[in-house]
Amino acid sequence: MKVLGIETSCDETAAAVVEDGCQIISNVVASQIDIHARYGGIVPEVASRQHILTIIPVVKQAMAGISWPDINGIAVTFGPGLAGSLLVGVNVAKALALAKNLPLTSVNHLEAHIYANWLDSSSSGEKSEVRFPCLCLIVSGGHSDLVLMEGHGQFEKVGRTRDDAAGEAFDKAARILGLGYPGGPAIERAASSGTPCLPLPRAWLKDSHDFSFSGLKTALWHLVHRGGISVADAAASFQLAVVDVLVTKTIEAAKQLKVEQILLSGGVAANKALTQHFLANSPIPVLIPPPHLCTDNAAMVAACGYYHFQAGNTSGYDLDVVPSLSLG
Ligand code: KG4
Ligand code: ZN
């Protein structure tokens, strides 16, 4: 079964065709980063206008060499995200479903991030073997959630951030250090030539699986404004503080919940320090999508959509966006 996935929740316009929920036939991502970088962050009105300009060429590129009768369904992200951005993808998906007489399914962006772990990522085309129950760490620009997954479509949120999301913390820290936008890759680059020698706090919140990163951000701000520190050392110290908390708390939760595997997803899972710490410290197997499938893309939406279609979950033409949608 071939599914066309469409993703426009934030600042990437993306379309992809995935077969049987795992095999990527095409995967096109048009990033708006260059456009938003000059403002130091995403400007929602600019994002939605850019999606309108880009979505049709992106879908055409994803469909190049594939004929419409070979497509069996359309999956689209309907939340969470920016309302004006989500509307572009949802309306294009509805129009295509109507015009091509195809079933439509609506996908939660956070659920889609998790399904990046089902996509074939090795060049040998081997299928990732996900085993339930698993614990999913979703670390993106807007979310830091720990979600227990008992089966397809069965999610229970067991932890979340109480303030900043992990990606948001990276973006804010990069701004404090004058490293530009997006912050995650900029911090990772700067950290590679520094040492994590500066004292920065970790919020352990021992009685729960929740996270908190705003105190760390404030501590970094004070450190920088006191002066005399190297940006590379500050970036390395900040990165290690975030990684330390994410890795330690996720492994602790995975042991308590007795899961088979840990699944990483979301833009921050593209961070090498994070993935290396997980692989070095976890006694439980950890699945990590390749970096380009951790950040926003439509292949993960199509993979998730495949399992929705398998379960008979389809949407009507009255489908609307839900900007504040959560998972579990
Ligand atoms: O999943 P994503 O592409 O979009 C959302 O759904 O939010 O995540 C974007 C976030 C941004 O905050 C970005 O700074 C962060 O992921 N990110 C990284 C890295 N690459 C992207 N954070 C740390 N290290 C990276 N290499
Ligand atoms: Zn995302």
Coordinates of C-alpha atoms and ligand atoms in Angstrom, one line a residue:
M1 CA 0.0 0.0 0.0
K2 CA 1.4 3.4 -1.1
V3 CA 0.6 6.5 1.0
L4 CA 1.2 10.1 0.1
G5 CA 2.1 12.0 3.2
I6 CA 1.8 15.8 3.5
E7 CA 3.4 17.9 6.3
T8 CA 3.1 21.7 6.8
S9 CA 2.8 22.1 10.6
C10 CA 5.7 24.5 11.1
D11 CA 8.4 25.8 8.7
E12 CA 9.0 22.8 6.5
T13 CA 6.8 22.2 3.4
A14 CA 7.1 18.4 2.9
A15 CA 5.6 15.6 0.8
A16 CA 6.6 11.9 0.6
V17 CA 5.4 8.6 -0.7
V18 CA 6.0 5.6 1.5
E19 CA 5.1 1.9 0.8
D20 CA 3.7 -0.3 3.5
G21 CA 4.6 2.1 6.3
C22 CA 8.4 1.6 5.9
Q23 CA 9.8 1.9 2.4
I24 CA 10.5 5.4 1.3
I25 CA 9.8 5.9 -2.4
S26 CA 10.2 9.7 -2.4
N27 CA 10.8 12.3 0.4
V28 CA 10.8 16.0 -0.4
V29 CA 11.4 18.7 2.2
A30 CA 11.5 22.4 1.4
S31 CA 12.9 24.2 4.4
Q32 CA 12.0 27.9 5.1
I33 CA 15.0 28.2 7.5
D34 CA 16.8 30.8 5.4
I35 CA 13.7 33.0 5.3
H36 CA 13.0 32.9 9.0
A37 CA 16.7 33.1 10.1
R38 CA 16.9 36.9 9.5
Y39 CA 14.1 37.3 12.2
G40 CA 15.8 35.0 14.7
G41 CA 12.8 32.6 14.7
I42 CA 9.7 31.5 12.9
V43 CA 7.2 34.2 11.8
P44 CA 3.9 32.4 11.5
E45 CA 2.3 34.7 8.8
V46 CA 5.5 34.3 6.7
A47 CA 5.4 30.5 7.2
S48 CA 1.9 30.0 6.0
R49 CA 2.4 32.2 2.9
Q50 CA 5.6 30.3 2.1
H51 CA 3.7 27.0 2.4
I52 CA 1.1 28.2 -0.1
L53 CA 3.9 29.0 -2.6
T54 CA 5.8 25.8 -2.1
I55 CA 3.2 23.0 -1.4
I56 CA 2.2 22.2 -5.0
P57 CA 5.7 22.0 -6.4
V58 CA 6.8 19.9 -3.4
V59 CA 3.9 17.4 -4.0
K60 CA 4.6 17.3 -7.7
Q61 CA 8.3 16.5 -7.0
A62 CA 7.3 13.8 -4.5
M63 CA 5.0 12.3 -7.1
A64 CA 7.5 12.5 -9.9
G65 CA 7.7 9.0 -11.6
I66 CA 4.7 7.8 -9.6
S67 CA 1.3 7.6 -11.2
W68 CA -1.8 8.6 -9.1
P69 CA -3.6 5.3 -9.6
D70 CA -0.6 3.7 -7.7
I71 CA -1.4 5.8 -4.6
N72 CA -3.8 4.1 -2.1
G73 CA -4.3 6.9 0.4
I74 CA -3.3 10.4 1.6
A75 CA -2.1 11.2 5.2
V76 CA -1.8 14.8 6.4
T77 CA -0.7 16.4 9.7
F78 CA -3.6 18.3 11.3
G79 CA -1.9 19.3 14.6
P80 CA -0.2 20.4 16.7
G81 CA 1.5 23.3 15.0
L82 CA 0.8 26.8 13.6
A83 CA -2.8 27.1 12.5
G84 CA -2.2 29.0 9.3
S85 CA 0.6 26.5 8.3
L86 CA -1.5 23.4 9.1
L87 CA -4.4 24.8 7.1
V88 CA -2.3 24.8 3.9
G89 CA -1.4 21.1 4.1
V90 CA -4.9 20.0 5.3
N91 CA -6.7 21.8 2.5
V92 CA -4.3 20.5 -0.2
A93 CA -4.7 17.0 1.1
K94 CA -8.5 17.3 1.1
A95 CA -8.5 18.7 -2.4
L96 CA -6.3 15.9 -3.7
A97 CA -8.3 13.2 -1.9
L98 CA -11.5 14.5 -3.5
A99 CA -10.0 15.0 -7.0
K100 CA -8.2 11.6 -7.1
N101 CA -11.0 9.8 -5.1
L102 CA -8.6 8.6 -2.4
P103 CA -9.2 7.9 1.3
L104 CA -7.8 10.6 3.7
T105 CA -6.4 10.1 7.2
S106 CA -5.4 12.8 9.7
V107 CA -2.1 12.4 11.5
N108 CA -0.9 13.9 14.9
H109 CA 2.5 15.4 14.2
L110 CA 3.9 14.0 17.5
E111 CA 2.7 10.5 16.6
A112 CA 4.3 11.0 13.1
H113 CA 7.7 11.8 14.7
I114 CA 7.5 8.4 16.5
Y115 CA 6.8 6.6 13.3
A116 CA 10.1 7.8 11.8
N117 CA 11.4 4.7 13.7
W118 CA 9.4 2.4 11.3
L119 CA 11.0 3.8 8.2
D120 CA 13.8 1.8 6.4
S121 CA 16.9 3.9 7.0
S122 CA 19.8 1.6 6.1
S123 CA 20.9 1.4 2.5
S124 CA 20.4 -2.4 2.6
G125 CA 16.6 -1.6 3.0
E126 CA 16.4 -3.5 6.3
K127 CA 13.2 -2.9 8.3
S128 CA 13.6 -1.5 11.8
E129 CA 12.2 -4.0 14.3
V130 CA 10.1 -2.1 16.8
R131 CA 8.9 -4.1 19.8
F132 CA 6.1 -3.2 22.2
P133 CA 5.8 -1.9 24.8
C134 CA 8.3 0.9 24.0
L135 CA 9.0 4.3 25.6
C136 CA 9.1 7.2 23.1
L137 CA 11.1 10.3 23.8
I138 CA 9.8 13.1 21.5
V139 CA 12.2 16.0 21.6
S140 CA 11.3 18.8 19.1
G141 CA 11.0 22.6 19.0
G142 CA 7.7 22.6 20.8
H143 CA 7.7 19.3 22.8
S144 CA 9.7 17.2 25.2
D145 CA 7.4 14.3 25.9
L146 CA 7.9 10.8 27.2
V147 CA 5.1 8.6 25.8
L148 CA 4.5 4.9 26.6
M149 CA 3.4 3.0 23.5
E150 CA 1.7 -0.3 24.0
G151 CA 0.8 -0.9 20.4
H152 CA -0.1 0.9 17.2
G153 CA -2.3 3.9 18.1
Q154 CA -2.0 3.2 21.9
F155 CA -0.2 6.1 23.6
E156 CA 0.1 7.2 27.2
K157 CA 2.0 10.3 28.1
V158 CA 4.1 9.6 31.2
G159 CA 6.3 12.8 31.2
R160 CA 6.4 16.2 29.6
T161 CA 8.3 19.5 29.9
R162 CA 7.0 21.9 32.6
D163 CA 8.4 24.9 30.7
D164 CA 10.7 25.0 27.7
A165 CA 10.9 22.2 25.2
A166 CA 14.4 20.7 24.6
G167 CA 14.6 22.2 21.1
E168 CA 13.3 25.5 22.3
A169 CA 16.0 25.5 25.0
F170 CA 18.7 24.9 22.3
D171 CA 17.2 27.8 20.2
K172 CA 17.1 30.2 23.2
A173 CA 20.6 29.2 24.3
A174 CA 22.0 29.8 20.8
R175 CA 20.4 33.3 20.9
I176 CA 22.1 34.0 24.3
L177 CA 25.4 32.8 22.8
G178 CA 24.9 34.8 19.6
L179 CA 24.9 31.6 17.4
G180 CA 21.9 32.2 15.3
Y181 CA 18.8 30.2 14.3
P182 CA 18.0 27.3 14.4
G183 CA 19.9 26.8 17.6
G184 CA 20.2 23.1 17.9
P185 CA 22.6 22.5 14.9
A186 CA 24.5 25.8 15.8
I187 CA 25.1 24.7 19.4
E188 CA 26.2 21.3 18.3
R189 CA 28.7 22.8 15.9
A190 CA 30.1 25.3 18.5
A191 CA 30.2 22.5 21.1
S192 CA 32.4 20.4 19.0
S193 CA 35.4 22.7 19.6
G194 CA 34.7 23.3 23.3
T195 CA 34.8 21.3 26.6
P196 CA 31.8 20.9 28.9
C197 CA 33.8 22.5 31.8
L198 CA 31.3 25.1 33.0
P199 CA 29.0 24.5 36.0
L200 CA 25.4 24.5 34.8
P201 CA 22.4 23.1 36.7
R202 CA 20.3 20.0 35.9
A203 CA 16.6 19.9 37.0
W204 CA 16.1 16.3 38.0
L205 CA 12.4 16.6 39.3
K206 CA 13.1 13.3 41.0
D207 CA 9.5 12.4 41.8
S208 CA 8.3 12.5 38.2
H209 CA 9.3 11.8 34.6
D210 CA 8.8 15.5 33.7
F211 CA 11.5 17.8 32.4
S212 CA 12.4 21.4 33.0
F213 CA 14.9 23.4 31.0
S214 CA 14.1 27.1 31.8
G215 CA 16.4 27.2 34.9
L216 CA 19.3 25.9 32.8
K217 CA 18.7 28.7 30.2
T218 CA 18.6 31.3 32.9
A219 CA 21.9 30.0 34.4
L220 CA 23.5 30.1 31.0
W221 CA 22.4 33.8 30.6
H222 CA 24.0 34.7 34.0
L223 CA 27.2 32.9 33.1
V224 CA 27.5 34.7 29.7
H225 CA 26.6 38.1 31.2
R226 CA 29.3 37.7 33.9
G227 CA 31.7 37.5 31.0
G228 CA 35.1 35.9 30.3
I229 CA 33.8 32.5 29.1
S230 CA 34.4 30.8 25.7
V231 CA 31.3 30.4 23.5
A232 CA 32.5 26.9 22.6
D233 CA 32.8 25.8 26.2
A234 CA 29.4 27.4 27.1
A235 CA 27.8 25.5 24.1
A236 CA 29.4 22.2 25.1
S237 CA 28.4 22.7 28.8
F238 CA 24.8 23.6 27.9
Q239 CA 24.5 20.7 25.4
L240 CA 25.8 18.2 28.0
A241 CA 23.4 19.5 30.7
V242 CA 20.4 18.9 28.4
V243 CA 21.7 15.5 27.2
D244 CA 22.5 14.4 30.7
V245 CA 18.9 15.0 31.9
L246 CA 17.2 13.6 28.8
V247 CA 19.3 10.4 28.8
T248 CA 19.2 9.7 32.6
K249 CA 15.5 10.4 33.1
T250 CA 14.4 8.5 29.9
I251 CA 16.5 5.4 30.9
E252 CA 15.1 5.6 34.5
A253 CA 11.5 5.7 33.2
A254 CA 12.2 2.9 30.7
K255 CA 13.4 0.7 33.5
Q256 CA 10.5 1.5 35.8
L257 CA 8.0 0.9 33.0
K258 CA 9.8 -2.3 31.9
V259 CA 9.7 -1.5 28.2
E260 CA 11.4 -3.5 25.5
Q261 CA 12.9 -0.5 23.7
I262 CA 13.4 3.2 23.8
L263 CA 12.4 5.1 20.6
L264 CA 14.0 8.6 20.0
S265 CA 12.3 11.1 17.7
G266 CA 12.0 14.8 16.9
G267 CA 14.6 17.4 15.8
V268 CA 16.7 17.2 18.9
A269 CA 17.2 13.5 18.3
A270 CA 19.5 14.6 15.4
N271 CA 22.0 15.7 18.0
K272 CA 25.0 13.4 18.1
A273 CA 25.9 14.0 21.7
L274 CA 22.4 12.9 22.7
T275 CA 22.4 9.7 20.6
Q276 CA 26.0 8.8 21.6
H277 CA 25.0 9.2 25.3
F278 CA 21.9 7.0 24.9
L279 CA 23.8 4.3 23.1
A280 CA 26.7 4.4 25.7
N281 CA 24.4 4.3 28.7
S282 CA 21.2 2.5 28.0
P283 CA 20.9 -1.2 29.0
I284 CA 17.6 -1.2 27.0
P285 CA 17.9 -1.1 23.1
V286 CA 17.5 2.4 21.7
L287 CA 16.2 3.0 18.1
I288 CA 17.2 6.3 16.5
P289 CA 16.1 7.5 13.1
P290 CA 18.8 9.1 10.9
P291 CA 19.1 12.9 11.4
H292 CA 17.1 13.8 8.3
L293 CA 14.1 11.7 9.5
C294 CA 14.3 13.2 13.0
T295 CA 13.6 16.7 11.8
D296 CA 10.3 17.5 10.2
N297 CA 9.5 15.5 7.1
A298 CA 6.5 13.9 5.4
A299 CA 7.8 10.3 5.2
M300 CA 7.1 9.9 8.9
V301 CA 3.5 11.2 8.3
A302 CA 3.0 8.7 5.5
A303 CA 4.4 5.8 7.7
C304 CA 2.0 6.8 10.5
G305 CA -0.9 7.2 8.0
Y306 CA -0.3 3.6 6.7
Y307 CA -1.0 2.2 10.3
H308 CA -4.1 4.5 10.5
F309 CA -5.4 3.0 7.2
Q310 CA -4.7 -0.5 8.5
A311 CA -6.8 0.2 11.5
G312 CA -9.6 1.7 9.4
N313 CA -9.1 5.3 10.6
T314 CA -10.1 7.7 7.9
S315 CA -11.2 11.4 7.9
G316 CA -14.0 13.2 6.1
Y317 CA -13.8 16.4 4.1
D318 CA -14.9 18.2 7.3
L319 CA -11.4 17.6 8.7
D320 CA -10.1 20.7 10.5
V321 CA -6.7 21.7 12.0
V322 CA -6.1 21.3 15.8
P323 CA -3.1 23.6 16.6
S324 CA -3.0 22.6 20.3
L325 CA -3.4 18.8 19.7
S326 CA -1.5 16.6 22.2
L327 CA -0.6 12.9 22.3
G328 CA -1.7 10.5 25.0
Ligands
KG4_1 O1 11.0 18.2 15.0 P1 11.5 19.5 14.5 O2 12.2 19.5 13.2 O3 10.3 20.5 14.5 C1 9.3 20.5 15.5 O4 8.4 19.7 15.4 O5 9.5 21.4 16.4 O6 12.4 20.1 15.7 C2 13.0 21.3 15.5 C3 13.9 21.6 16.8 C4 14.5 23.0 16.8 O7 14.3 23.5 18.1 C5 16.0 22.7 16.5 O8 16.9 23.6 17.2 C6 16.2 21.3 17.1 O9 15.0 20.6 16.8 N1 17.3 20.6 16.5 C7 18.4 20.2 17.2 C8 19.3 19.7 16.2 N2 18.8 19.7 15.0 C9 17.5 20.3 15.2 N3 18.7 20.3 18.5 C10 19.9 19.8 18.9 N4 20.9 19.3 18.0 C11 20.6 19.2 16.7 N5 21.5 18.7 15.9
ZN2 ZN 8.3 18.2 14.4

